[in-house]
mmCIF file of C-alpha atoms in Angstrom:
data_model
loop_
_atom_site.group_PDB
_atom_site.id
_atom_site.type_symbol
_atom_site.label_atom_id
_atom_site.label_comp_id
_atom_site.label_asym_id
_atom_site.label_seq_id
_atom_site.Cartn_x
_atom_site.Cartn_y
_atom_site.Cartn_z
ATOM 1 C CA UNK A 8 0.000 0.000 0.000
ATOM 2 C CA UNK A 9 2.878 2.479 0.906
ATOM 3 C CA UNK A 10 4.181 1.889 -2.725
ATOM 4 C CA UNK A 11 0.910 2.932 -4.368
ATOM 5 C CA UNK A 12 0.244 6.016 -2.122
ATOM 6 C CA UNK A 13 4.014 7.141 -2.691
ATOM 7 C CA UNK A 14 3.769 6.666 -6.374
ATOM 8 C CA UNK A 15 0.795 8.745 -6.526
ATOM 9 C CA UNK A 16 2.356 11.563 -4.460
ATOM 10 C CA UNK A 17 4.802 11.494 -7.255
ATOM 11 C CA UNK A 18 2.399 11.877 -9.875
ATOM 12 C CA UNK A 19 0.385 14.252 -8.011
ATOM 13 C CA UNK A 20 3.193 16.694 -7.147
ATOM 14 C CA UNK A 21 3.973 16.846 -10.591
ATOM 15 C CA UNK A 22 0.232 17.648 -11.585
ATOM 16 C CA UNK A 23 0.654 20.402 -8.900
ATOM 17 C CA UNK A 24 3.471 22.017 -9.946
ATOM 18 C CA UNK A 25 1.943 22.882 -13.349
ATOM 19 C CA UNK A 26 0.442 26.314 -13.874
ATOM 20 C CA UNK A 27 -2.779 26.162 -15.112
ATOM 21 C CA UNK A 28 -6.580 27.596 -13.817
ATOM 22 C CA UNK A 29 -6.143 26.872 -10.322
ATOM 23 C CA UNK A 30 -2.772 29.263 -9.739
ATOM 24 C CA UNK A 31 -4.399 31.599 -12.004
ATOM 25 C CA UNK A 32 -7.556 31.761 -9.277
ATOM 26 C CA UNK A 33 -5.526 31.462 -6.327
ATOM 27 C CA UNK A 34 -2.908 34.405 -7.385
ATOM 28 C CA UNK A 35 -5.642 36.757 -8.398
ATOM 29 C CA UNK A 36 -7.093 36.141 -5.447
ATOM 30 C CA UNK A 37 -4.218 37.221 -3.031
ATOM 31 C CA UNK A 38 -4.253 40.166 -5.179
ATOM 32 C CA UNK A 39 -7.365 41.426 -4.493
ATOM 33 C CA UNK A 40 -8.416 39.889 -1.178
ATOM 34 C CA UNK A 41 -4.609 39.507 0.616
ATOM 35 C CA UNK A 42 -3.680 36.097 2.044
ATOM 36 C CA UNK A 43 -7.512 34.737 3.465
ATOM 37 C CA UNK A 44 -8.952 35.401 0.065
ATOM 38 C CA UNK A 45 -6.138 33.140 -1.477
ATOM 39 C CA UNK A 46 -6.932 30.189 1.234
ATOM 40 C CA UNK A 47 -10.339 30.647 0.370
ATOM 41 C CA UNK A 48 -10.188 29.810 -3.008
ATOM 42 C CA UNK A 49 -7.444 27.608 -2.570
ATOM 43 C CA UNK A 50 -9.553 25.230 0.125
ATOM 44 C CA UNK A 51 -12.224 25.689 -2.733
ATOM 45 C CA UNK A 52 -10.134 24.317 -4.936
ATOM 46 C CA UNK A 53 -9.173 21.338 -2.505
ATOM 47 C CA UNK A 54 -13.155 20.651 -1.602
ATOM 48 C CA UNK A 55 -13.200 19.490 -5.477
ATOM 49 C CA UNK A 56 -10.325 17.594 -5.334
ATOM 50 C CA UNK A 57 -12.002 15.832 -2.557
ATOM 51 C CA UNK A 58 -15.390 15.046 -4.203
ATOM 52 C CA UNK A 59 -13.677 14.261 -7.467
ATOM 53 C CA UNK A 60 -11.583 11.677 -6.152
ATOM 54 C CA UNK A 61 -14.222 9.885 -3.872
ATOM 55 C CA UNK A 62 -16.104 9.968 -6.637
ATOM 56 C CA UNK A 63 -14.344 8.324 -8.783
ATOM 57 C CA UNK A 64 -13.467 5.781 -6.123
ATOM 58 C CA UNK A 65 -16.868 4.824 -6.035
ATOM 59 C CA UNK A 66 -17.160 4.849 -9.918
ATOM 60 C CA UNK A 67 -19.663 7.836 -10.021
ATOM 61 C CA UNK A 68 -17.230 10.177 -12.231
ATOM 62 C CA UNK A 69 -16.685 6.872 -14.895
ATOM 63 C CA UNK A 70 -20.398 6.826 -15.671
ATOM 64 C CA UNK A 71 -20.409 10.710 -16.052
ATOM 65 C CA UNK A 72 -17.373 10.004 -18.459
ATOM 66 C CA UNK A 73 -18.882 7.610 -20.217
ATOM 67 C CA UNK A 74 -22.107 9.454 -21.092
ATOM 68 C CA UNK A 75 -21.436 11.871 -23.776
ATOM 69 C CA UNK A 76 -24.713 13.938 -22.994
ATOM 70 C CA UNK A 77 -23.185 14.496 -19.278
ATOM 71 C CA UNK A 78 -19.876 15.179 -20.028
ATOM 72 C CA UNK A 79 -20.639 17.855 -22.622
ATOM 73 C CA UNK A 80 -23.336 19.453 -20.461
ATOM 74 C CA UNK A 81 -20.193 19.413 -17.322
ATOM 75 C CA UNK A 82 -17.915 20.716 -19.601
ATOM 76 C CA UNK A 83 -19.950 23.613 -21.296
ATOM 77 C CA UNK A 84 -21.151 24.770 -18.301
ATOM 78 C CA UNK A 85 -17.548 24.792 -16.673
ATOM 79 C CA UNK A 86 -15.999 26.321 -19.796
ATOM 80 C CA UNK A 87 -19.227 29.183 -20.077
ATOM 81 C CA UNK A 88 -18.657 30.197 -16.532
ATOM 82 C CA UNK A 89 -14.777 30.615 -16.669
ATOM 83 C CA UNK A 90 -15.099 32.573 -19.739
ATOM 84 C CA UNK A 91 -18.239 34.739 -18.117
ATOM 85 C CA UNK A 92 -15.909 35.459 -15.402
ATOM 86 C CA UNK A 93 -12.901 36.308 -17.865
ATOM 87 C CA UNK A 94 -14.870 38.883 -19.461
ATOM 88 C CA UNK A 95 -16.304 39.984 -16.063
ATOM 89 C CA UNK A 96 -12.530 40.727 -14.665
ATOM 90 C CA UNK A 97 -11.711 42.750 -17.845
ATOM 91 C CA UNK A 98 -14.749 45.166 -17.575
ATOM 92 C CA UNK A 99 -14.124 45.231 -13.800
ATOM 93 C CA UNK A 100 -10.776 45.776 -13.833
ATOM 94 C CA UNK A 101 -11.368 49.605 -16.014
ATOM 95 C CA UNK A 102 -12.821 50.971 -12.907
ATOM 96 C CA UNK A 103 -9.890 50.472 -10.401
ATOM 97 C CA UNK A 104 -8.947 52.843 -8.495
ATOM 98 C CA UNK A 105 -7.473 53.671 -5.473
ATOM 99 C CA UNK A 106 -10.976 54.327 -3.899
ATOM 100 C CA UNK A 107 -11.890 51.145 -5.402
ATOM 101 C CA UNK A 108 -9.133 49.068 -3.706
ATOM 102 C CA UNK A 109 -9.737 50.395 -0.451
ATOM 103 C CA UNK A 110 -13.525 50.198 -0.619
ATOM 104 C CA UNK A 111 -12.755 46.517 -2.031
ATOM 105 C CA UNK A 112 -9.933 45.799 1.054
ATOM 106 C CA UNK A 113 -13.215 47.253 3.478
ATOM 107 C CA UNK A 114 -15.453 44.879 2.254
ATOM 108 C CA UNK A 115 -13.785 42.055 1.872
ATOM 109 C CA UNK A 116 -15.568 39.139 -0.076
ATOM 110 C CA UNK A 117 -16.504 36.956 2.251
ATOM 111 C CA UNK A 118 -15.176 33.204 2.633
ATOM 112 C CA UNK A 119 -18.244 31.496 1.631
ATOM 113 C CA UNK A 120 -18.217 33.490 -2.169
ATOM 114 C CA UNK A 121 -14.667 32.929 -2.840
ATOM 115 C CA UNK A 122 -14.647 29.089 -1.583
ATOM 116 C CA UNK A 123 -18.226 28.292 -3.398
ATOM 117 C CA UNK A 124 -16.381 29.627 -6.688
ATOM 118 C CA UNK A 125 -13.385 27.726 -6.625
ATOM 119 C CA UNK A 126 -15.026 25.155 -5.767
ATOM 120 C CA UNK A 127 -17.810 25.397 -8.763
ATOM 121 C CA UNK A 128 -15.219 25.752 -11.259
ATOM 122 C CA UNK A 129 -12.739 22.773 -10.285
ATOM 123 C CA UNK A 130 -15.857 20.385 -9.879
ATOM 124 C CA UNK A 131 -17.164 21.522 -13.550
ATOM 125 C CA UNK A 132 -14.231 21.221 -15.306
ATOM 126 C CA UNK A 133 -14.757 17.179 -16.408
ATOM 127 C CA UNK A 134 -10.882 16.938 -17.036
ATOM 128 C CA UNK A 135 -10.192 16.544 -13.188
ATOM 129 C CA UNK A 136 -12.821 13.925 -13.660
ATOM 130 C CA UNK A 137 -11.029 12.160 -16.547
ATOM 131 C CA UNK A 138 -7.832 12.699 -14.442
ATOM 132 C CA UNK A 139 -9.163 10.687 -11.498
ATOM 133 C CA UNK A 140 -11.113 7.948 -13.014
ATOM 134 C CA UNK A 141 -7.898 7.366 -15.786
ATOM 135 C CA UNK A 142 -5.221 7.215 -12.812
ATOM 136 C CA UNK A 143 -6.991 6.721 -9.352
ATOM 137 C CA UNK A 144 -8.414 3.202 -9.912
ATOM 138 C CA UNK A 145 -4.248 1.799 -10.286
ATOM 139 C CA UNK A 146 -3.672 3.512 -7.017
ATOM 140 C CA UNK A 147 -6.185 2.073 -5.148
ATOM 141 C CA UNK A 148 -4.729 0.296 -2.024
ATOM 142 C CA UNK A 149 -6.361 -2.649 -1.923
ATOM 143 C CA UNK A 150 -6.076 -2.989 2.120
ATOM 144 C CA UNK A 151 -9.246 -0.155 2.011
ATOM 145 C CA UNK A 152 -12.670 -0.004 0.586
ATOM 146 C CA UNK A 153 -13.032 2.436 -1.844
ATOM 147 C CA UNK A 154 -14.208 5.250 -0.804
ATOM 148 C CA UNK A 155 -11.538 5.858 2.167
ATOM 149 C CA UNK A 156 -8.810 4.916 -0.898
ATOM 150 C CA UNK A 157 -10.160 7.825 -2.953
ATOM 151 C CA UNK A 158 -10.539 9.921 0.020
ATOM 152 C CA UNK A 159 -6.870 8.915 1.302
ATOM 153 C CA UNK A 160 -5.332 9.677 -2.497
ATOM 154 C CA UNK A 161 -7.595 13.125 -2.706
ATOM 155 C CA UNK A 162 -5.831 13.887 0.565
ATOM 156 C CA UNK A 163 -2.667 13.104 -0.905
ATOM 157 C CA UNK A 164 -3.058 15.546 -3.775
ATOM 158 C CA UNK A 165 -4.700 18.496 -0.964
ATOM 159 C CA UNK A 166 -1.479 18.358 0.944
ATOM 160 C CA UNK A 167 0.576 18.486 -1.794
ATOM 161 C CA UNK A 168 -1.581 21.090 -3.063
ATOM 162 C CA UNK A 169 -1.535 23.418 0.252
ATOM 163 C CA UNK A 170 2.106 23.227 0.877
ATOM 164 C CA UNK A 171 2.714 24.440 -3.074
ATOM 165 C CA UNK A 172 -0.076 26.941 -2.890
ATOM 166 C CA UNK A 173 0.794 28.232 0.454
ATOM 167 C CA UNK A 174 4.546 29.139 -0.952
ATOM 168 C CA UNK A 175 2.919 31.112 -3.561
ATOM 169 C CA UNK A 176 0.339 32.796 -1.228
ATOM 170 C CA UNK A 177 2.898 33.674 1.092
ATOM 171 C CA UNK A 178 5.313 34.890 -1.547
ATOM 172 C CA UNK A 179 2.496 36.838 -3.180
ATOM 173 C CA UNK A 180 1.515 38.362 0.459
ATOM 174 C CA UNK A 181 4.781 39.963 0.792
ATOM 175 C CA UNK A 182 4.118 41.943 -2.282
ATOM 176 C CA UNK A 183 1.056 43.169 -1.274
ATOM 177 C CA UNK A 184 1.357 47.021 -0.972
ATOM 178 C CA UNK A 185 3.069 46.663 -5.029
ATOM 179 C CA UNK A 186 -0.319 44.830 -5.857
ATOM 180 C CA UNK A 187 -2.512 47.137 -4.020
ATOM 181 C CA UNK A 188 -1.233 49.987 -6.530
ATOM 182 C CA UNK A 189 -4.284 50.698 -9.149
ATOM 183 C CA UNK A 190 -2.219 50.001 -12.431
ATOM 184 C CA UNK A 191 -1.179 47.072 -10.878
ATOM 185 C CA UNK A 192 -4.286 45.414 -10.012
ATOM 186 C CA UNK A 193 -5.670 46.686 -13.668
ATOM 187 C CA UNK A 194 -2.637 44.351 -14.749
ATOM 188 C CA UNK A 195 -3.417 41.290 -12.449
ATOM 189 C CA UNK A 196 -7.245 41.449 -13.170
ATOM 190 C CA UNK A 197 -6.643 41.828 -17.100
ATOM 191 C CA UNK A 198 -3.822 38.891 -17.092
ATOM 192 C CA UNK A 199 -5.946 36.822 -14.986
ATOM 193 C CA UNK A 200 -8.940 37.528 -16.700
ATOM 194 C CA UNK A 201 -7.411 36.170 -20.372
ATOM 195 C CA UNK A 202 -6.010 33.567 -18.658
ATOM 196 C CA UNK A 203 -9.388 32.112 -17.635
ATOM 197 C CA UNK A 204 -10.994 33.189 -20.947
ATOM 198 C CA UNK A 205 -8.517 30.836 -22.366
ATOM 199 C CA UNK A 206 -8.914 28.348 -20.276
ATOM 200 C CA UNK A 207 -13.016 28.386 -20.990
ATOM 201 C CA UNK A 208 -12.347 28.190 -25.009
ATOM 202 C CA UNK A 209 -9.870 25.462 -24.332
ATOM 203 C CA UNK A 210 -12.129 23.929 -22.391
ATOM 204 C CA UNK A 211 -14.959 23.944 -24.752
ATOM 205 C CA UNK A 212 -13.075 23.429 -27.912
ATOM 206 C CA UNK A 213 -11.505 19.956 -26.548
ATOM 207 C CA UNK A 214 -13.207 17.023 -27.542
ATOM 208 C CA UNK A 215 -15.038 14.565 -25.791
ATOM 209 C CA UNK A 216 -12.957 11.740 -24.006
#
């Protein structure tokens, strides 16, 4: 069993590493919000993780895989909702100002927002789905049923995924009165609102697995 779990720490550390939608979230997030708005999308992010790999434990993602109908319905509402949010950024970010950012730093968005968002868009993009159901199953310890071996692997990826996040968190806290700075934050929002644009049309120009 130790084999299994330690080969899929490998695996998943790897998968962390990469730069993709979730450190594009989690960075814009520290730059408007400071550090709690980054945990709060970044446990958002982890919830998913969670569901998606008990759920594919318990071979509830497969069937959602396997029906094309599902899948495309998943993946076009995951892909319209990054790209709504994209566009949403860019618009926003043409009414920063200093005012703005301290109104914004006032009124905080509150923990239950931020986490309910990250958490929507990592459990509607199907790929985390087609992640988990291709690689999970091998990893399975045997020694458990399945649903505490999905739940034991999804923890595996969350801690990984904390300790990497909370580097960048940290490191972006530090920098916090540069990203409080108007032209600045225009700069983070615009970046981070292509970025998930991208993602979106990616998302909903791939084809079916």
């Amino acid at each position: 069993m130790l084999e299994n779990l330690l080969s899929f720490a490998v695996l998943a550390g790897l998968l962390t590493l990469l730069p993709g939608i979730d450190t594009a979230q989690v960075l814009r997030s520290v730059a408007i919000g400071g550090r709690s708005t980054g945990y709060a999308t970044l446990f958002g992010i982890m919830g998913g993780v969670w569901v998606w790999g008990v759920a594919a434990a318990l071979g509830i993602s497969a069937l959602l895989i396997a029906s094309e109908i599902a899948y495309t319905v998943v993946k076009w509402l995951g892909a319209t909702y990054l790209v709504y949010l994209g566009i949403r950024m860019w618009l926003d970010s043409r009414h920063i100002t200093e005012t703005s950012i301290a109104a914004k730093t006032e009124e905080k968005r509150t923990f239950i927002k931020t986490f309910s968002r990250a958490l929507f868009i990592t459990l509607t993009n199907p790929k985390n789905g087609v992640f988990y159901v291709a690689v999970l199953p091998q990893f399975l310890p045997d020694e458990l049923p399945a649903f505490v071996g999905g739940f034991l692997l999804a923890t595996i990826h969350n801690a990984l995924t904390f300790i990497w996040f909370s580097l960048l968190i940290l490191g972006a806290g530090f920098a916090k009165q540069t990203l409080q700075n108007p032209r600045v934050q225009k700069i983070v929002e615009r970046v981070s609102g292509l970025a998930l644009i991208g993602f979106g049309l990616r998302m909903a120009l791939e084809k079916n697995q």
